[in-house]
């Protein structure tokens, strides 16, 4: 009787009812055969007791034997896994939150890394052709531009004057190069160039700038570079096992110091915080 528990008491009650019916049937048979009522009752009690004992023996002795035999033959009993599934679902909810935070952090770090490379590109390319003061203003303008989620609106105080060595085509290529990593639209890029390099584009309409951003991409002092962050170049170097020598560029001492000073300004508190990923990204492949 040790197997009677909260889990199987209903089964025992059912089997006891069945055994009682069988014992009653045995008693009726005894009465029909002419047994005295006392002996008929003895038959009833004996039959019921024997059936209960046999069932207990099957439960206590034969069931473990059958389980051992089935396990030896490779059969396994089905077990309920609903609690485990519920626990796993709880873990999934927790893991989702952690994974989401990690993903957003990685995306933010990636955007900051791209921004740093773009600003470095601005200093490398423009420092030979503009003054220290104008380079600082230009870098601030570029930072503000890439953080904008709408059309740029720079006033006259942000205007930058460049050397006559740079043509409008060079400036268009420059604008396209810095806007491409952030997928800024061609219209916004053209408006940015028109406002920041107002003197150079004084006779050029915004629509014309937008239309000619990528004209003659491999001509001029500043050429179209679709990968100023260096990702494609690094992949090519790794694949070919060669290092491509970069073209040396001569910098004046005052230009180099201007670049360093401008890059140091990025650490100021006035620099805007990183924008949210995807808020100002556009999928126009022909756009800057």
PDB file of C-alpha atoms in Angstrom:
ATOM      1  CA  UNK A   1       0.000   0.000   0.000  1.00  0.00           C
ATOM      2  CA  UNK A   2       2.974   2.298   0.012  1.00  0.00           C
ATOM      3  CA  UNK A   3       2.169   3.342  -3.542  1.00  0.00           C
ATOM      4  CA  UNK A   4      -1.083   5.012  -2.491  1.00  0.00           C
ATOM      5  CA  UNK A   5      -0.360   8.731  -2.687  1.00  0.00           C
ATOM      6  CA  UNK A   6      -1.914  11.998  -3.785  1.00  0.00           C
ATOM      7  CA  UNK A   7      -0.933  11.242  -7.368  1.00  0.00           C
ATOM      8  CA  UNK A   8      -2.577   7.773  -7.704  1.00  0.00           C
ATOM      9  CA  UNK A   9      -5.301   7.598  -5.041  1.00  0.00           C
ATOM     10  CA  UNK A  10      -7.960   8.045  -7.719  1.00  0.00           C
ATOM     11  CA  UNK A  11      -6.620   4.998  -9.576  1.00  0.00           C
ATOM     12  CA  UNK A  12      -6.677   2.958  -6.384  1.00  0.00           C
ATOM     13  CA  UNK A  13     -10.276   4.041  -5.687  1.00  0.00           C
ATOM     14  CA  UNK A  14     -11.307   3.016  -9.180  1.00  0.00           C
ATOM     15  CA  UNK A  15      -9.602  -0.357  -8.944  1.00  0.00           C
ATOM     16  CA  UNK A  16     -11.127  -0.932  -5.476  1.00  0.00           C
ATOM     17  CA  UNK A  17     -14.583  -0.312  -6.944  1.00  0.00           C
ATOM     18  CA  UNK A  18     -13.888  -2.771  -9.754  1.00  0.00           C
ATOM     19  CA  UNK A  19     -12.589  -5.389  -7.300  1.00  0.00           C
ATOM     20  CA  UNK A  20     -15.661  -4.894  -5.095  1.00  0.00           C
ATOM     21  CA  UNK A  21     -17.950  -5.519  -8.058  1.00  0.00           C
ATOM     22  CA  UNK A  22     -15.993  -8.674  -8.865  1.00  0.00           C
ATOM     23  CA  UNK A  23     -16.190  -9.783  -5.214  1.00  0.00           C
ATOM     24  CA  UNK A  24     -19.970  -9.218  -5.194  1.00  0.00           C
ATOM     25  CA  UNK A  25     -20.244 -11.294  -8.360  1.00  0.00           C
ATOM     26  CA  UNK A  26     -18.274 -14.071  -6.671  1.00  0.00           C
ATOM     27  CA  UNK A  27     -20.589 -13.920  -3.624  1.00  0.00           C
ATOM     28  CA  UNK A  28     -23.669 -14.186  -5.853  1.00  0.00           C
ATOM     29  CA  UNK A  29     -22.185 -17.215  -7.517  1.00  0.00           C
ATOM     30  CA  UNK A  30     -21.524 -18.743  -4.111  1.00  0.00           C
ATOM     31  CA  UNK A  31     -25.132 -18.111  -3.029  1.00  0.00           C
ATOM     32  CA  UNK A  32     -26.445 -19.667  -6.229  1.00  0.00           C
ATOM     33  CA  UNK A  33     -24.344 -22.791  -5.563  1.00  0.00           C
ATOM     34  CA  UNK A  34     -26.022 -23.179  -2.125  1.00  0.00           C
ATOM     35  CA  UNK A  35     -23.362 -21.655   0.163  1.00  0.00           C
ATOM     36  CA  UNK A  36     -24.556 -20.392   3.507  1.00  0.00           C
ATOM     37  CA  UNK A  37     -24.703 -16.555   3.847  1.00  0.00           C
ATOM     38  CA  UNK A  38     -21.722 -16.681   6.204  1.00  0.00           C
ATOM     39  CA  UNK A  39     -19.599 -18.594   3.704  1.00  0.00           C
ATOM     40  CA  UNK A  40     -20.834 -16.362   0.888  1.00  0.00           C
ATOM     41  CA  UNK A  41     -19.623 -13.341   2.824  1.00  0.00           C
ATOM     42  CA  UNK A  42     -16.292 -15.063   3.381  1.00  0.00           C
ATOM     43  CA  UNK A  43     -16.043 -15.585  -0.393  1.00  0.00           C
ATOM     44  CA  UNK A  44     -16.803 -11.878  -0.913  1.00  0.00           C
ATOM     45  CA  UNK A  45     -14.157 -10.708   1.558  1.00  0.00           C
ATOM     46  CA  UNK A  46     -11.598 -13.239   0.348  1.00  0.00           C
ATOM     47  CA  UNK A  47     -12.098 -12.356  -3.300  1.00  0.00           C
ATOM     48  CA  UNK A  48     -11.843  -8.639  -2.640  1.00  0.00           C
ATOM     49  CA  UNK A  49      -8.733  -9.080  -0.468  1.00  0.00           C
ATOM     50  CA  UNK A  50      -7.020 -11.329  -2.998  1.00  0.00           C
ATOM     51  CA  UNK A  51      -7.654  -8.908  -5.853  1.00  0.00           C
ATOM     52  CA  UNK A  52      -6.365  -5.947  -3.837  1.00  0.00           C
ATOM     53  CA  UNK A  53      -3.259  -7.916  -2.827  1.00  0.00           C
ATOM     54  CA  UNK A  54      -2.576  -8.965  -6.408  1.00  0.00           C
ATOM     55  CA  UNK A  55      -2.906  -5.391  -7.612  1.00  0.00           C
ATOM     56  CA  UNK A  56      -0.560  -4.186  -4.867  1.00  0.00           C
ATOM     57  CA  UNK A  57       1.953  -6.863  -5.831  1.00  0.00           C
ATOM     58  CA  UNK A  58       1.806  -5.762  -9.458  1.00  0.00           C
ATOM     59  CA  UNK A  59       2.331  -2.142  -8.467  1.00  0.00           C
ATOM     60  CA  UNK A  60       5.088  -2.774  -5.898  1.00  0.00           C
ATOM     61  CA  UNK A  61       7.033  -5.575  -7.544  1.00  0.00           C
ATOM     62  CA  UNK A  62       6.228  -5.980 -11.218  1.00  0.00           C
ATOM     63  CA  UNK A  63       6.183  -2.272 -12.168  1.00  0.00           C
ATOM     64  CA  UNK A  64       9.857  -1.666 -11.210  1.00  0.00           C
ATOM     65  CA  UNK A  65      10.768  -4.848 -13.071  1.00  0.00           C
ATOM     66  CA  UNK A  66       8.921  -3.702 -16.156  1.00  0.00           C
ATOM     67  CA  UNK A  67      10.545  -0.268 -15.920  1.00  0.00           C
ATOM     68  CA  UNK A  68      13.999  -1.818 -15.690  1.00  0.00           C
ATOM     69  CA  UNK A  69      13.279  -4.109 -18.640  1.00  0.00           C
ATOM     70  CA  UNK A  70      11.926  -1.279 -20.770  1.00  0.00           C
ATOM     71  CA  UNK A  71      14.945   0.929 -19.996  1.00  0.00           C
ATOM     72  CA  UNK A  72      17.281  -1.936 -20.872  1.00  0.00           C
ATOM     73  CA  UNK A  73      15.507  -2.384 -24.203  1.00  0.00           C
ATOM     74  CA  UNK A  74      15.809   1.337 -24.941  1.00  0.00           C
ATOM     75  CA  UNK A  75      12.254   2.421 -24.174  1.00  0.00           C
ATOM     76  CA  UNK A  76      11.833   5.655 -22.193  1.00  0.00           C
ATOM     77  CA  UNK A  77       8.714   6.961 -20.567  1.00  0.00           C
ATOM     78  CA  UNK A  78       7.219  10.262 -21.722  1.00  0.00           C
ATOM     79  CA  UNK A  79       7.721  13.019 -19.169  1.00  0.00           C
ATOM     80  CA  UNK A  80       5.973  16.358 -18.995  1.00  0.00           C
ATOM     81  CA  UNK A  81       8.209  19.273 -19.997  1.00  0.00           C
ATOM     82  CA  UNK A  82       5.758  22.100 -19.629  1.00  0.00           C
ATOM     83  CA  UNK A  83       7.420  23.547 -16.488  1.00  0.00           C
ATOM     84  CA  UNK A  84      10.785  23.493 -18.257  1.00  0.00           C
ATOM     85  CA  UNK A  85       9.295  25.262 -21.278  1.00  0.00           C
ATOM     86  CA  UNK A  86       7.805  27.917 -19.064  1.00  0.00           C
ATOM     87  CA  UNK A  87      11.176  28.387 -17.393  1.00  0.00           C
ATOM     88  CA  UNK A  88      12.870  28.624 -20.775  1.00  0.00           C
ATOM     89  CA  UNK A  89      10.341  31.238 -21.866  1.00  0.00           C
ATOM     90  CA  UNK A  90      11.183  33.294 -18.798  1.00  0.00           C
ATOM     91  CA  UNK A  91      14.874  33.021 -19.647  1.00  0.00           C
ATOM     92  CA  UNK A  92      14.165  34.099 -23.213  1.00  0.00           C
ATOM     93  CA  UNK A  93      12.497  37.279 -21.982  1.00  0.00           C
ATOM     94  CA  UNK A  94      15.484  38.097 -19.777  1.00  0.00           C
ATOM     95  CA  UNK A  95      17.990  37.178 -22.488  1.00  0.00           C
ATOM     96  CA  UNK A  96      16.126  39.344 -25.012  1.00  0.00           C
ATOM     97  CA  UNK A  97      16.537  42.428 -22.870  1.00  0.00           C
ATOM     98  CA  UNK A  98      20.220  41.757 -22.281  1.00  0.00           C
ATOM     99  CA  UNK A  99      20.837  40.978 -25.958  1.00  0.00           C
ATOM    100  CA  UNK A 100      18.995  44.120 -27.033  1.00  0.00           C
ATOM    101  CA  UNK A 101      21.126  46.305 -24.757  1.00  0.00           C
ATOM    102  CA  UNK A 102      24.315  44.703 -26.041  1.00  0.00           C
ATOM    103  CA  UNK A 103      23.209  45.170 -29.654  1.00  0.00           C
ATOM    104  CA  UNK A 104      22.343  48.828 -29.160  1.00  0.00           C
ATOM    105  CA  UNK A 105      25.670  49.405 -27.423  1.00  0.00           C
ATOM    106  CA  UNK A 106      27.549  47.788 -30.311  1.00  0.00           C
ATOM    107  CA  UNK A 107      25.614  49.894 -32.827  1.00  0.00           C
ATOM    108  CA  UNK A 108      26.404  53.076 -30.915  1.00  0.00           C
ATOM    109  CA  UNK A 109      30.105  52.159 -30.739  1.00  0.00           C
ATOM    110  CA  UNK A 110      30.090  51.431 -34.469  1.00  0.00           C
ATOM    111  CA  UNK A 111      28.514  54.804 -35.281  1.00  0.00           C
ATOM    112  CA  UNK A 112      31.028  56.605 -33.063  1.00  0.00           C
ATOM    113  CA  UNK A 113      33.876  54.762 -34.784  1.00  0.00           C
ATOM    114  CA  UNK A 114      32.554  55.811 -38.208  1.00  0.00           C
ATOM    115  CA  UNK A 115      32.161  59.403 -37.025  1.00  0.00           C
ATOM    116  CA  UNK A 116      35.753  59.467 -35.789  1.00  0.00           C
ATOM    117  CA  UNK A 117      37.021  58.185 -39.151  1.00  0.00           C
ATOM    118  CA  UNK A 118      34.982  60.770 -41.040  1.00  0.00           C
ATOM    119  CA  UNK A 119      36.359  63.617 -38.919  1.00  0.00           C
ATOM    120  CA  UNK A 120      39.882  62.259 -39.384  1.00  0.00           C
ATOM    121  CA  UNK A 121      39.243  62.233 -43.134  1.00  0.00           C
ATOM    122  CA  UNK A 122      38.117  65.862 -43.003  1.00  0.00           C
ATOM    123  CA  UNK A 123      41.330  66.852 -41.242  1.00  0.00           C
ATOM    124  CA  UNK A 124      43.537  64.844 -43.607  1.00  0.00           C
ATOM    125  CA  UNK A 125      41.946  66.134 -46.804  1.00  0.00           C
ATOM    126  CA  UNK A 126      41.109  69.749 -45.987  1.00  0.00           C
ATOM    127  CA  UNK A 127      43.945  70.869 -43.696  1.00  0.00           C
ATOM    128  CA  UNK A 128      46.296  71.768 -46.594  1.00  0.00           C
ATOM    129  CA  UNK A 129      43.700  74.053 -48.197  1.00  0.00           C
ATOM    130  CA  UNK A 130      42.080  75.988 -45.338  1.00  0.00           C
ATOM    131  CA  UNK A 131      43.247  77.897 -42.289  1.00  0.00           C
ATOM    132  CA  UNK A 132      43.355  76.578 -38.743  1.00  0.00           C
ATOM    133  CA  UNK A 133      40.289  78.591 -37.789  1.00  0.00           C
ATOM    134  CA  UNK A 134      38.288  77.484 -40.813  1.00  0.00           C
ATOM    135  CA  UNK A 135      39.253  73.840 -40.278  1.00  0.00           C
ATOM    136  CA  UNK A 136      37.855  73.991 -36.752  1.00  0.00           C
ATOM    137  CA  UNK A 137      34.613  75.512 -38.046  1.00  0.00           C
ATOM    138  CA  UNK A 138      34.391  72.942 -40.850  1.00  0.00           C
ATOM    139  CA  UNK A 139      34.780  70.004 -38.455  1.00  0.00           C
ATOM    140  CA  UNK A 140      32.080  71.444 -36.193  1.00  0.00           C
ATOM    141  CA  UNK A 141      29.830  71.879 -39.235  1.00  0.00           C
ATOM    142  CA  UNK A 142      30.414  68.284 -40.331  1.00  0.00           C
ATOM    143  CA  UNK A 143      29.623  66.959 -36.839  1.00  0.00           C
ATOM    144  CA  UNK A 144      26.405  68.964 -36.729  1.00  0.00           C
ATOM    145  CA  UNK A 145      25.473  67.881 -40.256  1.00  0.00           C
ATOM    146  CA  UNK A 146      25.826  64.153 -39.656  1.00  0.00           C
ATOM    147  CA  UNK A 147      23.737  64.445 -36.481  1.00  0.00           C
ATOM    148  CA  UNK A 148      20.888  66.282 -38.189  1.00  0.00           C
ATOM    149  CA  UNK A 149      17.640  64.481 -38.929  1.00  0.00           C
ATOM    150  CA  UNK A 150      16.386  67.267 -41.170  1.00  0.00           C
ATOM    151  CA  UNK A 151      17.647  69.733 -43.786  1.00  0.00           C
ATOM    152  CA  UNK A 152      20.720  71.707 -42.671  1.00  0.00           C
ATOM    153  CA  UNK A 153      20.370  75.416 -41.952  1.00  0.00           C
ATOM    154  CA  UNK A 154      23.816  76.904 -41.278  1.00  0.00           C
ATOM    155  CA  UNK A 155      24.121  80.666 -41.003  1.00  0.00           C
ATOM    156  CA  UNK A 156      26.797  82.924 -42.458  1.00  0.00           C
ATOM    157  CA  UNK A 157      29.016  82.607 -39.365  1.00  0.00           C
ATOM    158  CA  UNK A 158      29.701  78.975 -40.262  1.00  0.00           C
ATOM    159  CA  UNK A 159      30.989  79.767 -43.752  1.00  0.00           C
ATOM    160  CA  UNK A 160      34.375  78.277 -44.639  1.00  0.00           C
ATOM    161  CA  UNK A 161      36.727  79.709 -47.251  1.00  0.00           C
ATOM    162  CA  UNK A 162      39.038  77.368 -49.113  1.00  0.00           C
ATOM    163  CA  UNK A 163      42.110  77.724 -51.278  1.00  0.00           C
ATOM    164  CA  UNK A 164      41.595  78.327 -54.985  1.00  0.00           C
ATOM    165  CA  UNK A 165      43.286  74.997 -55.578  1.00  0.00           C
ATOM    166  CA  UNK A 166      40.010  73.307 -54.712  1.00  0.00           C
ATOM    167  CA  UNK A 167      37.328  73.568 -57.373  1.00  0.00           C
ATOM    168  CA  UNK A 168      33.601  73.217 -56.869  1.00  0.00           C
ATOM    169  CA  UNK A 169      33.916  69.669 -58.213  1.00  0.00           C
ATOM    170  CA  UNK A 170      36.430  68.889 -55.444  1.00  0.00           C
ATOM    171  CA  UNK A 171      34.052  70.254 -52.821  1.00  0.00           C
ATOM    172  CA  UNK A 172      31.179  68.223 -54.278  1.00  0.00           C
ATOM    173  CA  UNK A 173      33.295  65.086 -54.054  1.00  0.00           C
ATOM    174  CA  UNK A 174      34.237  66.017 -50.495  1.00  0.00           C
ATOM    175  CA  UNK A 175      30.578  66.482 -49.527  1.00  0.00           C
ATOM    176  CA  UNK A 176      29.584  63.162 -51.057  1.00  0.00           C
ATOM    177  CA  UNK A 177      32.437  61.340 -49.299  1.00  0.00           C
ATOM    178  CA  UNK A 178      31.541  62.549 -45.793  1.00  0.00           C
ATOM    179  CA  UNK A 179      27.796  62.061 -46.295  1.00  0.00           C
ATOM    180  CA  UNK A 180      27.981  58.544 -47.750  1.00  0.00           C
ATOM    181  CA  UNK A 181      28.863  56.697 -44.482  1.00  0.00           C
ATOM    182  CA  UNK A 182      25.721  58.160 -42.885  1.00  0.00           C
ATOM    183  CA  UNK A 183      23.559  57.849 -46.028  1.00  0.00           C
ATOM    184  CA  UNK A 184      22.584  61.469 -45.997  1.00  0.00           C
ATOM    185  CA  UNK A 185      20.359  62.472 -48.908  1.00  0.00           C
ATOM    186  CA  UNK A 186      21.819  64.208 -51.936  1.00  0.00           C
ATOM    187  CA  UNK A 187      19.548  67.225 -51.396  1.00  0.00           C
ATOM    188  CA  UNK A 188      20.731  67.687 -47.801  1.00  0.00           C
ATOM    189  CA  UNK A 189      24.356  67.239 -48.830  1.00  0.00           C
ATOM    190  CA  UNK A 190      24.014  69.845 -51.593  1.00  0.00           C
ATOM    191  CA  UNK A 191      22.365  72.277 -49.171  1.00  0.00           C
ATOM    192  CA  UNK A 192      25.158  71.691 -46.653  1.00  0.00           C
ATOM    193  CA  UNK A 193      27.810  72.499 -49.287  1.00  0.00           C
ATOM    194  CA  UNK A 194      25.919  75.567 -50.467  1.00  0.00           C
ATOM    195  CA  UNK A 195      25.725  76.985 -46.943  1.00  0.00           C
ATOM    196  CA  UNK A 196      29.183  76.039 -45.642  1.00  0.00           C
ATOM    197  CA  UNK A 197      31.123  76.868 -48.825  1.00  0.00           C
ATOM    198  CA  UNK A 198      28.945  79.820 -49.734  1.00  0.00           C
ATOM    199  CA  UNK A 199      31.676  81.754 -51.527  1.00  0.00           C
ATOM    200  CA  UNK A 200      32.748  78.821 -53.705  1.00  0.00           C
ATOM    201  CA  UNK A 201      29.127  78.000 -54.673  1.00  0.00           C
ATOM    202  CA  UNK A 202      27.856  81.568 -54.921  1.00  0.00           C
ATOM    203  CA  UNK A 203      26.996  81.076 -58.622  1.00  0.00           C
ATOM    204  CA  UNK A 204      25.755  77.484 -58.335  1.00  0.00           C
ATOM    205  CA  UNK A 205      22.214  76.398 -57.501  1.00  0.00           C
ATOM    206  CA  UNK A 206      21.498  73.701 -54.928  1.00  0.00           C
ATOM    207  CA  UNK A 207      19.826  71.521 -57.566  1.00  0.00           C
ATOM    208  CA  UNK A 208      22.948  71.703 -59.721  1.00  0.00           C
ATOM    209  CA  UNK A 209      25.161  70.716 -56.796  1.00  0.00           C
ATOM    210  CA  UNK A 210      22.913  67.760 -56.014  1.00  0.00           C
ATOM    211  CA  UNK A 211      22.950  66.620 -59.621  1.00  0.00           C
ATOM    212  CA  UNK A 212      26.743  66.872 -59.992  1.00  0.00           C
ATOM    213  CA  UNK A 213      27.894  65.456 -56.657  1.00  0.00           C
ATOM    214  CA  UNK A 214      29.450  62.410 -58.331  1.00  0.00           C
ATOM    215  CA  UNK A 215      30.393  63.864 -61.690  1.00  0.00           C
ATOM    216  CA  UNK A 216      33.889  62.915 -62.898  1.00  0.00           C
ATOM    217  CA  UNK A 217      34.549  60.888 -59.725  1.00  0.00           C
ATOM    218  CA  UNK A 218      38.244  60.184 -60.411  1.00  0.00           C
ATOM    219  CA  UNK A 219      39.295  63.678 -61.470  1.00  0.00           C
ATOM    220  CA  UNK A 220      40.354  66.685 -59.419  1.00  0.00           C
ATOM    221  CA  UNK A 221      42.260  67.102 -56.192  1.00  0.00           C
ATOM    222  CA  UNK A 222      39.567  65.386 -54.079  1.00  0.00           C
ATOM    223  CA  UNK A 223      38.189  62.260 -55.708  1.00  0.00           C
ATOM    224  CA  UNK A 224      35.109  60.219 -54.938  1.00  0.00           C
ATOM    225  CA  UNK A 225      35.924  57.689 -52.218  1.00  0.00           C
ATOM    226  CA  UNK A 226      32.958  55.456 -51.358  1.00  0.00           C
ATOM    227  CA  UNK A 227      34.831  53.934 -48.428  1.00  0.00           C
ATOM    228  CA  UNK A 228      36.593  56.635 -46.457  1.00  0.00           C
ATOM    229  CA  UNK A 229      36.221  54.500 -43.325  1.00  0.00           C
ATOM    230  CA  UNK A 230      38.658  51.990 -44.824  1.00  0.00           C
ATOM    231  CA  UNK A 231      36.537  48.835 -44.432  1.00  0.00           C
ATOM    232  CA  UNK A 232      36.851  47.693 -48.046  1.00  0.00           C
ATOM    233  CA  UNK A 233      40.528  48.512 -48.195  1.00  0.00           C
ATOM    234  CA  UNK A 234      41.208  46.476 -45.052  1.00  0.00           C
ATOM    235  CA  UNK A 235      39.321  43.516 -46.515  1.00  0.00           C
ATOM    236  CA  UNK A 236      41.326  43.715 -49.737  1.00  0.00           C
ATOM    237  CA  UNK A 237      44.606  43.859 -47.822  1.00  0.00           C
ATOM    238  CA  UNK A 238      43.680  40.822 -45.809  1.00  0.00           C
ATOM    239  CA  UNK A 239      42.581  38.875 -48.877  1.00  0.00           C
ATOM    240  CA  UNK A 240      45.588  39.680 -51.023  1.00  0.00           C
ATOM    241  CA  UNK A 241      48.113  39.641 -48.175  1.00  0.00           C
ATOM    242  CA  UNK A 242      49.553  42.929 -49.366  1.00  0.00           C
ATOM    243  CA  UNK A 243      49.702  46.388 -47.934  1.00  0.00           C
ATOM    244  CA  UNK A 244      48.906  49.150 -50.360  1.00  0.00           C
ATOM    245  CA  UNK A 245      51.180  52.114 -49.945  1.00  0.00           C
ATOM    246  CA  UNK A 246      49.224  55.299 -49.346  1.00  0.00           C
ATOM    247  CA  UNK A 247      50.081  58.369 -51.362  1.00  0.00           C
ATOM    248  CA  UNK A 248      52.186  60.743 -49.249  1.00  0.00           C
ATOM    249  CA  UNK A 249      50.643  64.120 -48.657  1.00  0.00           C
ATOM    250  CA  UNK A 250      52.653  67.139 -47.664  1.00  0.00           C
ATOM    251  CA  UNK A 251      51.303  69.133 -44.752  1.00  0.00           C
ATOM    252  CA  UNK A 252      52.451  72.438 -43.524  1.00  0.00           C
ATOM    253  CA  UNK A 253      53.303  72.633 -39.848  1.00  0.00           C
ATOM    254  CA  UNK A 254      50.540  75.147 -39.181  1.00  0.00           C
ATOM    255  CA  UNK A 255      48.043  72.921 -41.047  1.00  0.00           C
ATOM    256  CA  UNK A 256      48.951  69.885 -38.957  1.00  0.00           C
ATOM    257  CA  UNK A 257      48.545  71.824 -35.760  1.00  0.00           C
ATOM    258  CA  UNK A 258      45.214  73.105 -37.038  1.00  0.00           C
ATOM    259  CA  UNK A 259      44.047  69.526 -37.591  1.00  0.00           C
ATOM    260  CA  UNK A 260      45.159  68.451 -34.123  1.00  0.00           C
ATOM    261  CA  UNK A 261      43.470  71.432 -32.539  1.00  0.00           C
ATOM    262  CA  UNK A 262      40.248  70.807 -34.443  1.00  0.00           C
ATOM    263  CA  UNK A 263      40.196  67.128 -33.513  1.00  0.00           C
ATOM    264  CA  UNK A 264      40.742  68.062 -29.878  1.00  0.00           C
ATOM    265  CA  UNK A 265      37.625  70.236 -30.062  1.00  0.00           C
ATOM    266  CA  UNK A 266      35.588  67.077 -30.491  1.00  0.00           C
ATOM    267  CA  UNK A 267      35.991  66.389 -26.773  1.00  0.00           C
ATOM    268  CA  UNK A 268      34.295  69.691 -25.817  1.00  0.00           C
ATOM    269  CA  UNK A 269      30.954  69.597 -24.064  1.00  0.00           C
ATOM    270  CA  UNK A 270      29.399  71.586 -26.904  1.00  0.00           C
ATOM    271  CA  UNK A 271      29.679  68.658 -29.315  1.00  0.00           C
ATOM    272  CA  UNK A 272      26.214  67.100 -29.723  1.00  0.00           C
ATOM    273  CA  UNK A 273      25.538  63.628 -28.371  1.00  0.00           C
ATOM    274  CA  UNK A 274      25.489  60.699 -30.812  1.00  0.00           C
ATOM    275  CA  UNK A 275      22.240  60.460 -32.734  1.00  0.00           C
ATOM    276  CA  UNK A 276      19.958  57.448 -32.528  1.00  0.00           C
ATOM    277  CA  UNK A 277      20.790  54.774 -35.086  1.00  0.00           C
ATOM    278  CA  UNK A 278      18.508  54.828 -38.103  1.00  0.00           C
ATOM    279  CA  UNK A 279      16.799  58.169 -37.470  1.00  0.00           C
ATOM    280  CA  UNK A 280      18.559  60.038 -40.256  1.00  0.00           C
ATOM    281  CA  UNK A 281      19.547  57.201 -42.543  1.00  0.00           C
ATOM    282  CA  UNK A 282      18.032  57.152 -45.993  1.00  0.00           C
ATOM    283  CA  UNK A 283      18.124  54.258 -48.456  1.00  0.00           C
ATOM    284  CA  UNK A 284      18.633  56.300 -51.587  1.00  0.00           C
ATOM    285  CA  UNK A 285      21.556  54.568 -53.295  1.00  0.00           C
ATOM    286  CA  UNK A 286      22.109  57.514 -55.620  1.00  0.00           C
ATOM    287  CA  UNK A 287      22.054  59.919 -52.712  1.00  0.00           C
ATOM    288  CA  UNK A 288      25.135  60.814 -50.791  1.00  0.00           C
TER     289      UNK A 288
END
